[in-house]
mmCIF file with all atom_site columns, C-alpha atoms in Angstrom:
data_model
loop_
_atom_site.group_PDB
_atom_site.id
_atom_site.type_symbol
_atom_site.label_atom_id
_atom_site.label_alt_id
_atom_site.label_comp_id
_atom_site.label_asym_id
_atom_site.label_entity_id
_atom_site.label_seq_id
_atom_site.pdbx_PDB_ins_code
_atom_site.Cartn_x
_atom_site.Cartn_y
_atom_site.Cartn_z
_atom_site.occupancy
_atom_site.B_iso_or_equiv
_atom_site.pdbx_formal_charge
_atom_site.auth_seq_id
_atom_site.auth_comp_id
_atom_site.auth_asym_id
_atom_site.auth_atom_id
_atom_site.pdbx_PDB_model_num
ATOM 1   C CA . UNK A 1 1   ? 1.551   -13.997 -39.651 1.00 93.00 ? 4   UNK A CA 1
ATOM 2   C CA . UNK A 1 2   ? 0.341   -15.247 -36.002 1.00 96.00 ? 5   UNK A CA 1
ATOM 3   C CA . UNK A 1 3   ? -3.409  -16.429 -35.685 1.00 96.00 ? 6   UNK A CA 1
ATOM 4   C CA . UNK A 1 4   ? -4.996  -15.643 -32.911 1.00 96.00 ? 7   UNK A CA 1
ATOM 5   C CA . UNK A 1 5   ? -5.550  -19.173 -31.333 1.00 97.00 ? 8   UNK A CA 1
ATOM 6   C CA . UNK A 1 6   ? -3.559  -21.259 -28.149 1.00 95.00 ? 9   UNK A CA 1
ATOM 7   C CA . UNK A 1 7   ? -0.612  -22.068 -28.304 1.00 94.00 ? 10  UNK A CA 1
ATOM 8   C CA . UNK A 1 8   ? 1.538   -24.590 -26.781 1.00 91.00 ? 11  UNK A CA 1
ATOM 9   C CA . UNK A 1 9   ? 3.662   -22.529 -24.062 1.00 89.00 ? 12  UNK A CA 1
ATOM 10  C CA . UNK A 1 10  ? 6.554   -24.457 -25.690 1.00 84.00 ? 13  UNK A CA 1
ATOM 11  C CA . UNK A 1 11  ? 6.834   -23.186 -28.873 1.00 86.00 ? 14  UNK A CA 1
ATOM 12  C CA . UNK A 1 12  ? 9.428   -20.993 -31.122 1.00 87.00 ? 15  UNK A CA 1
ATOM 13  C CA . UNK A 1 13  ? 8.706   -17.518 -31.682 1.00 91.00 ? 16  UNK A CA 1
ATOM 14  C CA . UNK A 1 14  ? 9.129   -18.360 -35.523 1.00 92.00 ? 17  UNK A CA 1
ATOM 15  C CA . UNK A 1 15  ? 6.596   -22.137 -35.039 1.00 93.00 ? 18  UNK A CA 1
ATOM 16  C CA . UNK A 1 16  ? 3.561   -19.476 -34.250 1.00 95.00 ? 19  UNK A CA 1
ATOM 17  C CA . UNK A 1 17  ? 3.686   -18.516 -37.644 1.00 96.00 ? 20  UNK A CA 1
ATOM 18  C CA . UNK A 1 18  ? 1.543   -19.051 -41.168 1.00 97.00 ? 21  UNK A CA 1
ATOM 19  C CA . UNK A 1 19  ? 0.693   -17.868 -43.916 1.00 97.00 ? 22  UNK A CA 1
ATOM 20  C CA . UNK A 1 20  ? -2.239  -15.067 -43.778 1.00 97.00 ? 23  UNK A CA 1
ATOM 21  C CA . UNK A 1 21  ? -4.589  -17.842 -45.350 1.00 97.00 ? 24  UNK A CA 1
ATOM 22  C CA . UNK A 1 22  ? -3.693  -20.601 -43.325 1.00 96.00 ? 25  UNK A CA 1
ATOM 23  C CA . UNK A 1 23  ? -4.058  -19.058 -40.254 1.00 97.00 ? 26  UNK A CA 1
ATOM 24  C CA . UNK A 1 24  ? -7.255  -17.486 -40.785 1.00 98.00 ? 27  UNK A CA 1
ATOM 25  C CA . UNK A 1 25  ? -8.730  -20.969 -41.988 1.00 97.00 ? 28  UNK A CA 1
ATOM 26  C CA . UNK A 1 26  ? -7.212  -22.456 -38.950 1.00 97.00 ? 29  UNK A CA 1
ATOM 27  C CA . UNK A 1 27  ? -8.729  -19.618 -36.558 1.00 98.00 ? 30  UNK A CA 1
ATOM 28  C CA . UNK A 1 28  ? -11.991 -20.240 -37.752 1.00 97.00 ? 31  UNK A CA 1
ATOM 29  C CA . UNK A 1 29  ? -11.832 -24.119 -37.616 1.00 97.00 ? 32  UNK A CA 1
ATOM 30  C CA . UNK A 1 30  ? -10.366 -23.582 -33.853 1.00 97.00 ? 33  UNK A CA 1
ATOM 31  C CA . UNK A 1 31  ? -13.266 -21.694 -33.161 1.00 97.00 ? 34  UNK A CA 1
ATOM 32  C CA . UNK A 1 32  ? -16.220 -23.725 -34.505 1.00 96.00 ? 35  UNK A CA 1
ATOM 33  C CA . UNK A 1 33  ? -14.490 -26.750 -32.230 1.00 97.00 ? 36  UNK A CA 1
ATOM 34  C CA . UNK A 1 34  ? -14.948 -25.104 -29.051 1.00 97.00 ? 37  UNK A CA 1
ATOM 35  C CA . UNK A 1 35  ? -18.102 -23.568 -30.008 1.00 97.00 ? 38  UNK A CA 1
ATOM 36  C CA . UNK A 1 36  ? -19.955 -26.368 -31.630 1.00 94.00 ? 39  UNK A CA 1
ATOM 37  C CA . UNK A 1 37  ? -18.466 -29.320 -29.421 1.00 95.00 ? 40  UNK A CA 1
ATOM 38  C CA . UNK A 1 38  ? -16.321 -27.606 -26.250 1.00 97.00 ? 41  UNK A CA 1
ATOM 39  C CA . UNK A 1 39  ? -13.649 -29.101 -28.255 1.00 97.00 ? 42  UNK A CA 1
ATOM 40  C CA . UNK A 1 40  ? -10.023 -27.221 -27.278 1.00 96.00 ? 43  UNK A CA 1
ATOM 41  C CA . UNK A 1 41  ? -7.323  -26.982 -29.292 1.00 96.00 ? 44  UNK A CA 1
ATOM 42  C CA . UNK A 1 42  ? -3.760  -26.201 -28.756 1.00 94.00 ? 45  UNK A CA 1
ATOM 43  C CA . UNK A 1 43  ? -1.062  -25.493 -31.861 1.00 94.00 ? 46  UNK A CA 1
ATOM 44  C CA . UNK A 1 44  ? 2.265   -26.951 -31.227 1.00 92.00 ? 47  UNK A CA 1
ATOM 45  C CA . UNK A 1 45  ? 4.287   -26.614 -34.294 1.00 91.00 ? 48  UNK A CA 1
ATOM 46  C CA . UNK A 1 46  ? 3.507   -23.902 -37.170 1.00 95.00 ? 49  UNK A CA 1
ATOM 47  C CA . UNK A 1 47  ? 6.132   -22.411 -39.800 1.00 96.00 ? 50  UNK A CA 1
ATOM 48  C CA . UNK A 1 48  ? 9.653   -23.681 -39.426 1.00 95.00 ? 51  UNK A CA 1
ATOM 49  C CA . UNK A 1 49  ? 12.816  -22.938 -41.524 1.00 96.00 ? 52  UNK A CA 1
ATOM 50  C CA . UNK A 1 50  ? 15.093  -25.199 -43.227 1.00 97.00 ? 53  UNK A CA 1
ATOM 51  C CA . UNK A 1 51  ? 17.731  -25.242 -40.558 1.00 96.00 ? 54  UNK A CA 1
ATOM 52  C CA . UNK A 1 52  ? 14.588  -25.968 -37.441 1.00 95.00 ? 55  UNK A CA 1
ATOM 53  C CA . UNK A 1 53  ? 13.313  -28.574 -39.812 1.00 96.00 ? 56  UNK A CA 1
ATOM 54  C CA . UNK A 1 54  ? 16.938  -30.046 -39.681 1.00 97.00 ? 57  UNK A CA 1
ATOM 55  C CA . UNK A 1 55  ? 17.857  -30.071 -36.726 1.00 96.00 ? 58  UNK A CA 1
ATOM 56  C CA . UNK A 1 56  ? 14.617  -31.233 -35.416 1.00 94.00 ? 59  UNK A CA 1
ATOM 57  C CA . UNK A 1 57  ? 14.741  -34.150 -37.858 1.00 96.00 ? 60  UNK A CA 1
ATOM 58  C CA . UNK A 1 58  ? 18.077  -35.200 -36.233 1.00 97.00 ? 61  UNK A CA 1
ATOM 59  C CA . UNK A 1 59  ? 16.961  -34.727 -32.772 1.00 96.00 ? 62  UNK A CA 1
ATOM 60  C CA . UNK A 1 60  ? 13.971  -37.277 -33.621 1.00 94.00 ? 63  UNK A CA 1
ATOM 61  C CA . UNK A 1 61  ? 16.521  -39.368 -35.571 1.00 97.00 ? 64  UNK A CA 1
ATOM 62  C CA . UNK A 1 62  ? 18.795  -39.548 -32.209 1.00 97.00 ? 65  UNK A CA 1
ATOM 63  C CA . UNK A 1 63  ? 16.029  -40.205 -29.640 1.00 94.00 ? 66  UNK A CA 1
ATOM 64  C CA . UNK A 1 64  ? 13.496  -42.743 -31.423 1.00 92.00 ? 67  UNK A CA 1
ATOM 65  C CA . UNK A 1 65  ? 15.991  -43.899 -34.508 1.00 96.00 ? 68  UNK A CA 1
ATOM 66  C CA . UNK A 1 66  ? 15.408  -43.016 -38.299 1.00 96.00 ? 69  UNK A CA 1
ATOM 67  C CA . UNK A 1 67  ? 12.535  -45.916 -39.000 1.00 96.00 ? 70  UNK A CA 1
ATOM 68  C CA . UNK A 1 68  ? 10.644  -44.060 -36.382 1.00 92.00 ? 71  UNK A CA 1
ATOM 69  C CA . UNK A 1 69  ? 11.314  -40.823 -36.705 1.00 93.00 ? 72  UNK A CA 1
ATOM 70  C CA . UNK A 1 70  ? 10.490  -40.878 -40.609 1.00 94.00 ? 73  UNK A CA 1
ATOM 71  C CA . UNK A 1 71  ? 6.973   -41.897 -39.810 1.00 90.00 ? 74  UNK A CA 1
ATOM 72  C CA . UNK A 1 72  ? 6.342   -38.482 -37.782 1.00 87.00 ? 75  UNK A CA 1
ATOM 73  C CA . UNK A 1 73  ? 9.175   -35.965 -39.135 1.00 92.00 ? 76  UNK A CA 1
ATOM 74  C CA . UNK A 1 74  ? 9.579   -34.635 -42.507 1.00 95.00 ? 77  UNK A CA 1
ATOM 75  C CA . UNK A 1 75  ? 13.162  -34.216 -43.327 1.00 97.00 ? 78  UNK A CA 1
ATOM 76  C CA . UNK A 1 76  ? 14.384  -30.627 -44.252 1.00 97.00 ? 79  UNK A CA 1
ATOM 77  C CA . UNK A 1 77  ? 12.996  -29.845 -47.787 1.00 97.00 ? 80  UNK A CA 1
ATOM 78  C CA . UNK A 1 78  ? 10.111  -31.886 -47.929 1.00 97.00 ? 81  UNK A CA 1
ATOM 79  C CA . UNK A 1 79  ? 7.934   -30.940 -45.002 1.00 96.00 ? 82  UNK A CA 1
ATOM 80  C CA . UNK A 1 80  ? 4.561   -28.567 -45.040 1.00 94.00 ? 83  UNK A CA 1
ATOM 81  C CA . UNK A 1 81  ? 5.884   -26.711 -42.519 1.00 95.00 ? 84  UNK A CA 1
ATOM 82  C CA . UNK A 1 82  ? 8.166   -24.868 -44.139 1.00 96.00 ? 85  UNK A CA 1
ATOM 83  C CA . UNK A 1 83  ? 5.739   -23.421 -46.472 1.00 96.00 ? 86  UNK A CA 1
ATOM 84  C CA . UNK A 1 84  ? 3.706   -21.762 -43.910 1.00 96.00 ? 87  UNK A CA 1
ATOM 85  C CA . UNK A 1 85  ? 1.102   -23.574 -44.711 1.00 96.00 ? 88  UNK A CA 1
ATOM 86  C CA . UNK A 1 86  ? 0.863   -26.610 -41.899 1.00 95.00 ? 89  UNK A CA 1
ATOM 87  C CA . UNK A 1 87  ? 0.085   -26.719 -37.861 1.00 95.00 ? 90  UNK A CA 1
ATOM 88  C CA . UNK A 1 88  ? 0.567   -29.241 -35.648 1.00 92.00 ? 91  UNK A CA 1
ATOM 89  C CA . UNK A 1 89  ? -2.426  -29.745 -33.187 1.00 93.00 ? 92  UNK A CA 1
ATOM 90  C CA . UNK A 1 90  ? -3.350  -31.040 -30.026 1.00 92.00 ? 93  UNK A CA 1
ATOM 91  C CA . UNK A 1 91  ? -5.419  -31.413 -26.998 1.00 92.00 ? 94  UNK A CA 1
ATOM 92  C CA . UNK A 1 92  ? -4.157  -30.333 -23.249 1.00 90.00 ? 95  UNK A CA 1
ATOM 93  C CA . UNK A 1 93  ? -2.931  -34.191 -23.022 1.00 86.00 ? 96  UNK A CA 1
ATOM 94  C CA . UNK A 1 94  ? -0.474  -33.938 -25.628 1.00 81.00 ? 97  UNK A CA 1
ATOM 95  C CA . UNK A 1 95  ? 1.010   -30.239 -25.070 1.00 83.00 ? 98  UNK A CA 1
ATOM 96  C CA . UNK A 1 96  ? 4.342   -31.975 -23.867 1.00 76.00 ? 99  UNK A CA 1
ATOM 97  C CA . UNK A 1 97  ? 4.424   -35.125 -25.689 1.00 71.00 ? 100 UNK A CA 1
ATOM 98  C CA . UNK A 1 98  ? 5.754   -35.703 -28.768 1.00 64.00 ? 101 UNK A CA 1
ATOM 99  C CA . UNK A 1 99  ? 3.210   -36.088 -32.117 1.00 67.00 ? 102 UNK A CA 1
ATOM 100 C CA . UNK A 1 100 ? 2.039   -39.888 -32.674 1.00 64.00 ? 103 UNK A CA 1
ATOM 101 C CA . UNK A 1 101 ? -0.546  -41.539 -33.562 1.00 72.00 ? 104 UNK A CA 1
ATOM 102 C CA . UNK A 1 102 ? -2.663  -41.816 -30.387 1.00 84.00 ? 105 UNK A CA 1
ATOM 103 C CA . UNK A 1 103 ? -3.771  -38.231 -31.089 1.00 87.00 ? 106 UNK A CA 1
ATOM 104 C CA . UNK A 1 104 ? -6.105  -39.578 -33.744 1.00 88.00 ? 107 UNK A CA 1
ATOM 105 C CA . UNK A 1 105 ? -7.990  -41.841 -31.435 1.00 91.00 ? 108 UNK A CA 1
ATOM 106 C CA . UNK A 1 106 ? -8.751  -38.965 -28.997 1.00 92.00 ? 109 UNK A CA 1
ATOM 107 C CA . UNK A 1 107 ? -12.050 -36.897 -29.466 1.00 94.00 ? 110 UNK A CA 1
ATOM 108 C CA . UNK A 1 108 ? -9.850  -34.328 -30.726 1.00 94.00 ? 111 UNK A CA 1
ATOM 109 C CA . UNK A 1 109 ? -8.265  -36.107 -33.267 1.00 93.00 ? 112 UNK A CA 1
ATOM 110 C CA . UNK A 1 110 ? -11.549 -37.638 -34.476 1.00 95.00 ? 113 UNK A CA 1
ATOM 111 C CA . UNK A 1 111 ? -13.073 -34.206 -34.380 1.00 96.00 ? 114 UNK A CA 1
ATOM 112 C CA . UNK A 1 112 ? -10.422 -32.727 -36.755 1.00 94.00 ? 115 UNK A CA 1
ATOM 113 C CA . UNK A 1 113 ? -9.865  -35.665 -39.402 1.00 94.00 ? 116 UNK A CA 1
ATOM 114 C CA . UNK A 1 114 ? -13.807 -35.264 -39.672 1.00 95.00 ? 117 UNK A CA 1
ATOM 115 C CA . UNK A 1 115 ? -13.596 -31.274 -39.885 1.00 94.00 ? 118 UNK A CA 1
ATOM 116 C CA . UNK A 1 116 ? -10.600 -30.414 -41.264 1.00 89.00 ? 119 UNK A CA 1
ATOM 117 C CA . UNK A 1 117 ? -9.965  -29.739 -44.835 1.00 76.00 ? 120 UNK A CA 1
#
């Protein structure tokens, strides 16, 4: 199913999904950020199946090298995403950037690790 939150413009018809549960959680925790703190958030990466997860493994793999691309990419089989149950978010600064850690430090980031779970 597709929540009702922002998404990346950049994103796979098949990324904007999650599971019913997920995405309703996720709505809600979208919703007290902007609300409570003017926090905005922007989902880049939702469901993806085994042959997305595996090809976007090796893309990472070719550009950044597999020490480095282990650290942010799960390979086919063993990530979150394809159970529906995972999103990948981010602030307006990081819509076209790939996922590292600097996210974290942001007021985002901080906002979520504290809020999410």
């Amino acid at each position: 199913q597709k929540p009702n939150i922002r998404f990346s413009d950049n994103m796979l018809k098949e990324e904007k999904l999650m599971t019913k549960e997920s995405g309703k959680a996720l709505e809600e925790l979208m919703l007290e950020a902007e609300k409570e703190e003017g926090i905005i958030l922007y989902a880049i990466s939702g469901y993806r199946c085994y042959n997305t997860q595996n090809n976007l493994y090796k893309h990472r793999v070719k550009i950044l090298g597999m020490e480095e691309a282990d650290k942010y990419v799960a390979k086919a089989g063993h990530s979150e995403h394809q159970t529906g149950l995972a999103m990948d978010l981010t602030n307006r600064e990081g819509l076209n950037k790939f996922l590292n850690d600097d996210f974290g430090k942001t007021t985002e980031g901080i906002w979520i690790r504290e809020n999410a779970h």
